[in-house]
Amino acid sequence: MIRSGRWERRSAVAAGRIAAARAALADCRFCAHDCGVNRLAGEVGVCRAGAGPRVHLAQVEVADELELIPTFAIALSGCDLRCDFCITGAQSWNPLAGEIIPAAELATRAEAALAGGARTVMLLGGEPTIHLPFLLEVVAALPDEAKLVLKTNAHGSVVSRAFLHGLFDVWCADYKFGNDACAERLARVPNYTETVRENLLWAARQSDLIVRHLVMPGHVACCWAPVAEWLALHLPGVKVNLRSGFWPAWQARRHPELRGTVPDGEAARAREIAAEWDLNLVV
Amino acid sequence: MTDTELKQPPDGKRALVSEILILPDGRVLGHSLTRAFTQLLSELNPDDPQIRPRTPEAVASDTTAQEPAA
Ligand code: SF4
């Protein structure tokens, strides 16, 4: 992680990367789907996103980790995963949801929120990484001293990591599935485990990292248990937010086990597993 | 109604958006919680351990909230 010296120049570093990120849209490999489509010419890959994003939400929120709130959350539409249980499925699966808001306007609103007591500015989605050029524009327009959070599905590529390096104080990253079969079935994403682990290890080296896992009904043994074990062994002491608020949103009904909330017994077992691995839980 | 219409009411002001699910047992699950909505939820259930530390009063009394970025 680049420390204090970074903040004097973060906006300039981000600004200096914008042109290259825009050019990279012509052969998009921002996430591990590695589509290679020309988004500048109207081609679309798995995420269906065009060259520029829409914003489906920009407001001060308090639902995230206590150390981050209040946060000015900027949510970009579109995502490269297809999680059937997505809580913002209508916006995450549709990059045309929401409205076009220039980066400068978002930065102005973020600055007002910071002046009004917000502690951080959070970029999220959908998945913000699929909109890298715009992400860089926002960072370039924000004050250097603002504490920035990237909320991500950790499915980015080595290309996106190069563009993002050193720009965010905190990576708040999902580790949703404990095995590739569940990832394929519930989010239509191949090779999930290797990708997410690579991203988490990288993020931990260059920023503060909070790993989130949403406990899903019927997936404590197959998903949470291996995630907990891996985190304990490979990222000891990392902050882990074990989230219990699953609800059967969007298209969760496609999967019989996802048609309800997490039973009390499974929630308790999930907490036991966290304790067994001595995870550093945050709320 | 489109998303844009949802977030920009006719008076031109931007609406804030929160979503909640109230379970039959009275538990409330939520996301995109704003300060105003959290205040409302805390008045409905002052003992909710998820909501209580997120109320405007609780966040304001957290002295680390105003620390500059590290
Ligand atoms: S962001 Fe990912 S899913 Fe979208 S076009 Fe690029 S490589 Fe494909």
GROMACS .gro file of C-alpha atoms and ligand atoms in nm:
model
  361
    1MET     CA    1   0.000   0.000   0.000
    2ILE     CA    2   0.129   0.344  -0.088
    3ARG     CA    3   0.101   0.544   0.233
    4SER     CA    4   0.074   0.914   0.315
    5GLY     CA    5   0.264   1.042   0.016
    6ARG     CA    6  -0.007   0.900  -0.206
    7TRP     CA    7  -0.272   1.146  -0.101
    8GLU     CA    8  -0.105   1.454  -0.242
    9ARG     CA    9  -0.113   1.304  -0.586
   10ARG     CA   10  -0.394   1.053  -0.599
   11SER     CA   11  -0.619   1.270  -0.815
   12ALA     CA   12  -0.333   1.333  -1.055
   13VAL     CA   13  -0.246   0.963  -1.071
   14ALA     CA   14  -0.609   0.878  -1.148
   15ALA     CA   15  -0.633   1.153  -1.409
   16GLY     CA   16  -0.320   1.025  -1.575
   17ARG     CA   17  -0.471   0.680  -1.619
   18ILE     CA   18  -0.803   0.786  -1.774
   19ALA     CA   19  -0.695   0.796  -2.137
   20ALA     CA   20  -0.539   0.450  -2.123
   21ALA     CA   21  -0.846   0.308  -1.949
   22ARG     CA   22  -1.071   0.455  -2.218
   23ALA     CA   23  -0.853   0.305  -2.485
   24ALA     CA   24  -0.871  -0.032  -2.307
   25LEU     CA   25  -1.248  -0.034  -2.366
   26ALA     CA   26  -1.168  -0.122  -2.726
   27ASP     CA   27  -1.053  -0.463  -2.612
   28CYS     CA   28  -1.226  -0.496  -2.279
   29ARG     CA   29  -1.059  -0.725  -2.030
   30PHE     CA   30  -1.148  -0.537  -1.713
   31CYS     CA   31  -1.280  -0.847  -1.541
   32ALA     CA   32  -1.194  -1.213  -1.541
   33HIS     CA   33  -1.453  -1.286  -1.810
   34ASP     CA   34  -1.185  -1.149  -2.040
   35CYS     CA   35  -1.435  -1.080  -2.320
   36GLY     CA   36  -1.208  -0.882  -2.551
   37VAL     CA   37  -1.502  -0.691  -2.699
   38ASN     CA   38  -1.485  -0.337  -2.832
   39ARG     CA   39  -1.715  -0.143  -2.602
   40LEU     CA   40  -1.626   0.181  -2.778
   41ALA     CA   41  -1.778   0.038  -3.097
   42GLY     CA   42  -2.098  -0.080  -2.931
   43GLU     CA   43  -1.998  -0.440  -2.873
   44VAL     CA   44  -2.102  -0.586  -2.541
   45GLY     CA   45  -1.959  -0.861  -2.328
   46VAL     CA   46  -2.104  -1.057  -2.039
   47CYS     CA   47  -2.179  -0.740  -1.841
   48ARG     CA   48  -2.370  -0.585  -2.137
   49ALA     CA   49  -2.221  -0.247  -2.042
   50GLY     CA   50  -2.146   0.023  -2.295
   51ALA     CA   51  -1.863   0.273  -2.284
   52GLY     CA   52  -2.008   0.491  -2.009
   53PRO     CA   53  -2.202   0.412  -1.694
   54ARG     CA   54  -2.530   0.517  -1.546
   55VAL     CA   55  -2.571   0.591  -1.180
   56HIS     CA   56  -2.854   0.424  -0.996
   57LEU     CA   57  -2.788   0.576  -0.659
   58ALA     CA   58  -2.579   0.855  -0.511
   59GLN     CA   59  -2.658   0.934  -0.151
   60VAL     CA   60  -2.532   0.923   0.205
   61GLU     CA   61  -2.585   0.578   0.358
   62VAL     CA   62  -2.523   0.408   0.690
   63ALA     CA   63  -2.577   0.039   0.609
   64ASP     CA   64  -2.210  -0.047   0.558
   65GLU     CA   65  -1.938  -0.128   0.810
   66LEU     CA   66  -1.936   0.103   1.112
   67GLU     CA   67  -1.583   0.219   1.038
   68LEU     CA   68  -1.696   0.344   0.697
   69ILE     CA   69  -2.026   0.517   0.772
   70PRO     CA   70  -2.173   0.757   0.698
   71THR     CA   71  -2.055   0.704   0.344
   72PHE     CA   72  -2.144   0.887   0.028
   73ALA     CA   73  -2.233   0.590  -0.190
   74ILE     CA   74  -2.211   0.616  -0.568
   75ALA     CA   75  -2.367   0.310  -0.729
   76LEU     CA   76  -2.299   0.242  -1.096
   77SER     CA   77  -2.539   0.022  -1.289
   78GLY     CA   78  -2.426  -0.301  -1.452
   79CYS     CA   79  -2.227  -0.597  -1.328
   80ASP     CA   80  -2.018  -0.879  -1.468
   81LEU     CA   81  -2.172  -1.140  -1.238
   82ARG     CA   82  -2.526  -1.274  -1.262
   83CYS     CA   83  -2.610  -1.358  -0.903
   84ASP     CA   84  -2.969  -1.475  -0.902
   85PHE     CA   85  -3.014  -1.347  -0.546
   86CYS     CA   86  -2.878  -0.998  -0.618
   87ILE     CA   87  -3.036  -0.739  -0.392
   88THR     CA   88  -3.006  -0.477  -0.668
   89GLY     CA   89  -3.069  -0.714  -0.958
   90ALA     CA   90  -3.275  -0.467  -1.162
   91GLN     CA   91  -2.985  -0.221  -1.167
   92SER     CA   92  -2.696  -0.467  -1.158
   93TRP     CA   93  -2.816  -0.674  -1.451
   94ASN     CA   94  -2.917  -0.370  -1.653
   95PRO     CA   95  -2.639  -0.119  -1.724
   96LEU     CA   96  -2.901   0.119  -1.868
   97ALA     CA   97  -3.078   0.160  -1.534
   98GLY     CA   98  -3.045   0.495  -1.362
   99GLU     CA   99  -2.921   0.820  -1.502
  100ILE     CA  100  -2.611   0.970  -1.652
  101ILE     CA  101  -2.437   1.195  -1.401
  102PRO     CA  102  -2.101   1.351  -1.486
  103ALA     CA  103  -1.808   1.263  -1.262
  104ALA     CA  104  -1.760   1.628  -1.168
  105GLU     CA  105  -2.117   1.653  -1.042
  106LEU     CA  106  -2.079   1.336  -0.835
  107ALA     CA  107  -1.758   1.474  -0.689
  108THR     CA  108  -1.930   1.799  -0.597
  109ARG     CA  109  -2.207   1.609  -0.422
  110ALA     CA  110  -1.953   1.388  -0.249
  111GLU     CA  111  -1.764   1.691  -0.123
  112ALA     CA  112  -2.085   1.836   0.016
  113ALA     CA  113  -2.156   1.505   0.189
  114LEU     CA  114  -1.805   1.497   0.338
  115ALA     CA  115  -1.850   1.852   0.461
  116GLY     CA  116  -2.178   1.740   0.617
  117GLY     CA  117  -2.019   1.460   0.816
  118ALA     CA  118  -1.978   1.168   0.577
  119ARG     CA  119  -1.664   0.976   0.662
  120THR     CA  120  -1.594   0.809   0.331
  121VAL     CA  121  -1.687   0.803  -0.036
  122MET     CA  122  -1.777   0.458  -0.165
  123LEU     CA  123  -1.783   0.350  -0.527
  124LEU     CA  124  -2.000   0.047  -0.586
  125GLY     CA  125  -2.229  -0.117  -0.837
  126GLY     CA  126  -2.345  -0.341  -0.973
  127GLU     CA  127  -1.973  -0.373  -1.011
  128PRO     CA  128  -1.777  -0.049  -1.043
  129THR     CA  129  -1.470  -0.213  -1.195
  130ILE     CA  130  -1.648  -0.269  -1.526
  131HIS     CA  131  -1.663   0.111  -1.558
  132LEU     CA  132  -1.295   0.177  -1.496
  133PRO     CA  133  -1.255   0.494  -1.704
  134PHE     CA  134  -1.543   0.660  -1.522
  135LEU     CA  135  -1.418   0.532  -1.189
  136LEU     CA  136  -1.088   0.703  -1.257
  137GLU     CA  137  -1.268   1.022  -1.358
  138VAL     CA  138  -1.452   1.027  -1.026
  139VAL     CA  139  -1.136   0.963  -0.826
  140ALA     CA  140  -0.957   1.235  -1.023
  141ALA     CA  141  -1.232   1.481  -0.936
  142LEU     CA  142  -1.246   1.399  -0.565
  143PRO     CA  143  -1.034   1.574  -0.304
  144ASP     CA  144  -0.708   1.391  -0.236
  145GLU     CA  145  -0.776   1.375   0.137
  146ALA     CA  146  -1.112   1.198   0.099
  147LYS     CA  147  -1.113   0.841   0.225
  148LEU     CA  148  -1.218   0.625  -0.069
  149VAL     CA  149  -1.376   0.282  -0.058
  150LEU     CA  150  -1.411   0.044  -0.351
  151LYS     CA  151  -1.691  -0.203  -0.300
  152THR     CA  152  -1.627  -0.485  -0.542
  153ASN     CA  153  -1.714  -0.842  -0.627
  154ALA     CA  154  -1.340  -0.919  -0.651
  155HIS     CA  155  -1.380  -1.057  -1.001
  156GLY     CA  156  -1.152  -0.800  -1.161
  157SER     CA  157  -0.859  -0.883  -1.386
  158VAL     CA  158  -0.491  -0.806  -1.376
  159VAL     CA  159  -0.573  -0.522  -1.618
  160SER     CA  160  -0.817  -0.355  -1.380
  161ARG     CA  161  -0.585  -0.406  -1.085
  162ALA     CA  162  -0.313  -0.212  -1.266
  163PHE     CA  163  -0.550   0.081  -1.320
  164LEU     CA  164  -0.678   0.073  -0.961
  165HIS     CA  165  -0.351   0.030  -0.781
  166GLY     CA  166  -0.302   0.280  -0.500
  167LEU     CA  167  -0.624   0.473  -0.550
  168PHE     CA  168  -0.854   0.337  -0.280
  169ASP     CA  169  -0.797   0.340   0.094
  170VAL     CA  170  -1.027   0.047   0.153
  171TRP     CA  171  -1.130  -0.244  -0.063
  172CYS     CA  172  -1.456  -0.386   0.056
  173ALA     CA  173  -1.466  -0.712  -0.135
  174ASP     CA  174  -1.716  -0.994  -0.157
  175TYR     CA  175  -1.616  -1.356  -0.120
  176LYS     CA  176  -1.955  -1.503  -0.198
  177PHE     CA  177  -1.904  -1.867  -0.290
  178GLY     CA  178  -1.689  -2.134  -0.133
  179ASN     CA  179  -1.660  -2.348  -0.444
  180ASP     CA  180  -1.681  -2.313  -0.820
  181ALA     CA  181  -1.993  -2.526  -0.858
  182CYS     CA  182  -2.206  -2.293  -0.645
  183ALA     CA  183  -2.058  -1.992  -0.824
  184GLU     CA  184  -2.146  -2.140  -1.163
  185ARG     CA  185  -2.496  -2.234  -1.058
  186LEU     CA  186  -2.591  -1.916  -0.869
  187ALA     CA  187  -2.391  -1.648  -1.053
  188ARG     CA  188  -2.295  -1.805  -1.386
  189VAL     CA  189  -1.930  -1.733  -1.329
  190PRO     CA  190  -1.655  -1.983  -1.411
  191ASN     CA  191  -1.330  -2.025  -1.223
  192TYR     CA  192  -1.460  -1.808  -0.939
  193THR     CA  193  -1.246  -1.935  -0.655
  194GLU     CA  194  -0.910  -1.878  -0.818
  195THR     CA  195  -1.009  -1.530  -0.937
  196VAL     CA  196  -1.148  -1.403  -0.611
  197ARG     CA  197  -0.856  -1.537  -0.409
  198GLU     CA  198  -0.606  -1.372  -0.641
  199ASN     CA  199  -0.787  -1.039  -0.605
  200LEU     CA  200  -0.817  -1.060  -0.228
  201LEU     CA  201  -0.449  -1.139  -0.182
  202TRP     CA  202  -0.359  -0.850  -0.408
  203ALA     CA  203  -0.598  -0.607  -0.238
  204ALA     CA  204  -0.463  -0.697   0.105
  205ARG     CA  205  -0.115  -0.603  -0.007
  206GLN     CA  206  -0.202  -0.255  -0.127
  207SER     CA  207  -0.495  -0.126   0.081
  208ASP     CA  208  -0.704  -0.188   0.386
  209LEU     CA  209  -0.929  -0.484   0.310
  210ILE     CA  210  -1.268  -0.586   0.440
  211VAL     CA  211  -1.398  -0.918   0.312
  212ARG     CA  212  -1.772  -0.964   0.305
  213HIS     CA  213  -1.959  -1.289   0.299
  214LEU     CA  214  -2.336  -1.299   0.281
  215VAL     CA  215  -2.459  -1.613   0.450
  216MET     CA  216  -2.703  -1.787   0.217
  217PRO     CA  217  -2.959  -2.042   0.329
  218GLY     CA  218  -2.834  -2.392   0.258
  219HIS     CA  219  -2.481  -2.271   0.182
  220VAL     CA  220  -2.309  -2.261   0.517
  221ALA     CA  221  -2.124  -2.590   0.474
  222CYS     CA  222  -2.046  -2.559   0.103
  223CYS     CA  223  -1.976  -2.185   0.085
  224TRP     CA  224  -1.911  -2.019   0.420
  225ALA     CA  225  -1.704  -2.297   0.575
  226PRO     CA  226  -1.442  -2.309   0.296
  227VAL     CA  227  -1.437  -1.929   0.271
  228ALA     CA  228  -1.374  -1.901   0.645
  229GLU     CA  229  -1.100  -2.162   0.633
  230TRP     CA  230  -0.923  -1.997   0.342
  231LEU     CA  231  -0.940  -1.652   0.500
  232ALA     CA  232  -0.801  -1.784   0.827
  233LEU     CA  233  -0.514  -1.961   0.655
  234HIS     CA  234  -0.423  -1.710   0.385
  235LEU     CA  235  -0.533  -1.371   0.518
  236PRO     CA  236  -0.506  -1.411   0.895
  237GLY     CA  237  -0.645  -1.114   1.083
  238VAL     CA  238  -0.822  -0.968   0.780
  239LYS     CA  239  -1.146  -0.790   0.866
  240VAL     CA  240  -1.443  -1.009   0.783
  241ASN     CA  241  -1.802  -0.895   0.770
  242LEU     CA  242  -2.026  -1.198   0.802
  243ARG     CA  243  -2.354  -1.064   0.676
  244SER     CA  244  -2.674  -1.220   0.791
  245GLY     CA  245  -2.936  -1.020   0.603
  246PHE     CA  246  -3.000  -1.251   0.308
  247TRP     CA  247  -3.342  -1.217   0.161
  248PRO     CA  248  -3.481  -1.394  -0.145
  249ALA     CA  249  -3.441  -1.103  -0.383
  250TRP     CA  250  -3.449  -1.079  -0.761
  251GLN     CA  251  -3.447  -1.430  -0.911
  252ALA     CA  252  -3.355  -1.625  -0.600
  253ARG     CA  253  -3.672  -1.828  -0.641
  254ARG     CA  254  -3.497  -2.018  -0.920
  255HIS     CA  255  -3.312  -2.204  -0.648
  256PRO     CA  256  -3.525  -2.390  -0.394
  257GLU     CA  257  -3.281  -2.334  -0.108
  258LEU     CA  258  -3.279  -1.958  -0.167
  259ARG     CA  259  -3.653  -1.903  -0.131
  260GLY     CA  260  -3.636  -1.790   0.231
  261THR     CA  261  -3.411  -1.620   0.481
  262VAL     CA  262  -3.131  -1.792   0.671
  263PRO     CA  263  -3.268  -2.026   0.939
  264ASP     CA  264  -3.157  -1.944   1.292
  265GLY     CA  265  -2.965  -2.270   1.321
  266GLU     CA  266  -2.763  -2.199   1.009
  267ALA     CA  267  -2.689  -1.844   1.119
  268ALA     CA  268  -2.566  -1.978   1.450
  269ARG     CA  269  -2.351  -2.240   1.276
  270ALA     CA  270  -2.202  -1.969   1.055
  271ARG     CA  271  -2.100  -1.771   1.363
  272GLU     CA  272  -1.956  -2.086   1.520
  273ILE     CA  273  -1.740  -2.145   1.215
  274ALA     CA  274  -1.613  -1.787   1.235
  275ALA     CA  275  -1.524  -1.844   1.600
  276GLU     CA  276  -1.356  -2.178   1.527
  277TRP     CA  277  -1.127  -2.006   1.278
  278ASP     CA  278  -1.081  -1.705   1.506
  279LEU     CA  279  -1.183  -1.465   1.232
  280ASN     CA  280  -1.161  -1.092   1.289
  281LEU     CA  281  -1.529  -1.012   1.252
  282VAL     CA  282  -1.644  -0.656   1.198
  283VAL     CA  283  -1.993  -0.514   1.167
  284MET     CA  284  -4.197   0.416  -1.389
  285THR     CA  285  -3.829   0.431  -1.475
  286ASP     CA  286  -3.546   0.441  -1.227
  287THR     CA  287  -3.474   0.797  -1.323
  288GLU     CA  288  -3.830   0.899  -1.244
  289LEU     CA  289  -3.808   0.717  -0.916
  290LYS     CA  290  -3.504   0.912  -0.809
  291GLN     CA  291  -3.604   1.251  -0.946
  292PRO     CA  292  -3.949   1.344  -0.828
  293PRO     CA  293  -4.142   1.617  -1.011
  294ASP     CA  294  -4.032   1.890  -0.770
  295GLY     CA  295  -3.676   1.843  -0.895
  296LYS     CA  296  -3.539   1.728  -0.561
  297ARG     CA  297  -3.351   1.401  -0.551
  298ALA     CA  298  -3.527   1.130  -0.356
  299LEU     CA  299  -3.332   0.911  -0.116
  300VAL     CA  300  -3.372   0.538  -0.159
  301SER     CA  301  -3.377   0.265   0.107
  302GLU     CA  302  -3.515  -0.085   0.079
  303ILE     CA  303  -3.636  -0.302   0.363
  304LEU     CA  304  -3.798  -0.639   0.411
  305ILE     CA  305  -4.012  -0.691   0.721
  306LEU     CA  306  -4.021  -1.057   0.820
  307PRO     CA  307  -4.322  -1.224   0.981
  308ASP     CA  308  -4.133  -1.244   1.311
  309GLY     CA  309  -4.084  -0.869   1.313
  310ARG     CA  310  -3.719  -0.864   1.206
  311VAL     CA  311  -3.635  -0.595   0.955
  312LEU     CA  312  -3.372  -0.650   0.687
  313GLY     CA  313  -3.253  -0.354   0.485
  314HIS     CA  314  -2.999  -0.217   0.244
  315SER     CA  315  -2.908   0.126   0.111
  316LEU     CA  316  -3.011   0.263   0.448
  317THR     CA  317  -3.009   0.639   0.472
  318ARG     CA  318  -2.969   0.832   0.795
  319ALA     CA  319  -3.332   0.939   0.797
  320PHE     CA  320  -3.460   0.589   0.739
  321THR     CA  321  -3.230   0.446   1.003
  322GLN     CA  322  -3.367   0.699   1.250
  323LEU     CA  323  -3.718   0.579   1.170
  324LEU     CA  324  -3.621   0.212   1.210
  325SER     CA  325  -3.454   0.280   1.541
  326GLU     CA  326  -3.771   0.442   1.670
  327LEU     CA  327  -3.970   0.138   1.564
  328ASN     CA  328  -3.723  -0.102   1.727
  329PRO     CA  329  -3.475   0.075   1.957
  330ASP     CA  330  -3.309  -0.254   2.057
  331ASP     CA  331  -3.210  -0.368   1.708
  332PRO     CA  332  -2.834  -0.430   1.736
  333GLN     CA  333  -2.776  -0.365   1.365
  334ILE     CA  334  -2.963  -0.038   1.356
  335ARG     CA  335  -2.872   0.113   1.693
  336PRO     CA  336  -2.506   0.196   1.610
  337ARG     CA  337  -2.613   0.344   1.277
  338THR     CA  338  -2.853   0.609   1.401
  339PRO     CA  339  -2.748   0.971   1.346
  340GLU     CA  340  -2.687   1.012   1.721
  341ALA     CA  341  -2.470   0.702   1.745
  342VAL     CA  342  -2.264   0.793   1.441
  343ALA     CA  343  -2.224   1.153   1.559
  344SER     CA  344  -2.103   1.036   1.900
  345ASP     CA  345  -1.841   0.812   1.738
  346THR     CA  346  -1.545   1.046   1.769
  347THR     CA  347  -1.345   0.858   1.508
  348ALA     CA  348  -1.603   0.961   1.249
  349GLN     CA  349  -1.436   1.292   1.184
  350GLU     CA  350  -1.079   1.172   1.169
  351PRO     CA  351  -0.898   1.262   0.847
  352ALA     CA  352  -0.810   0.983   0.608
  353ALA     CA  353  -0.502   0.790   0.710
  354SF4     S1  354  -1.607  -0.568  -1.799
  354SF4    FE1  355  -1.580  -0.790  -1.796
  354SF4     S2  356  -1.781  -0.871  -1.860
  354SF4    FE2  357  -1.777  -0.655  -1.919
  354SF4     S3  358  -1.703  -0.657  -2.134
  354SF4    FE3  359  -1.523  -0.624  -2.001
  354SF4     S4  360  -1.436  -0.828  -1.967
  354SF4    FE4  361  -1.649  -0.855  -2.042
   0.00000   0.00000   0.00000
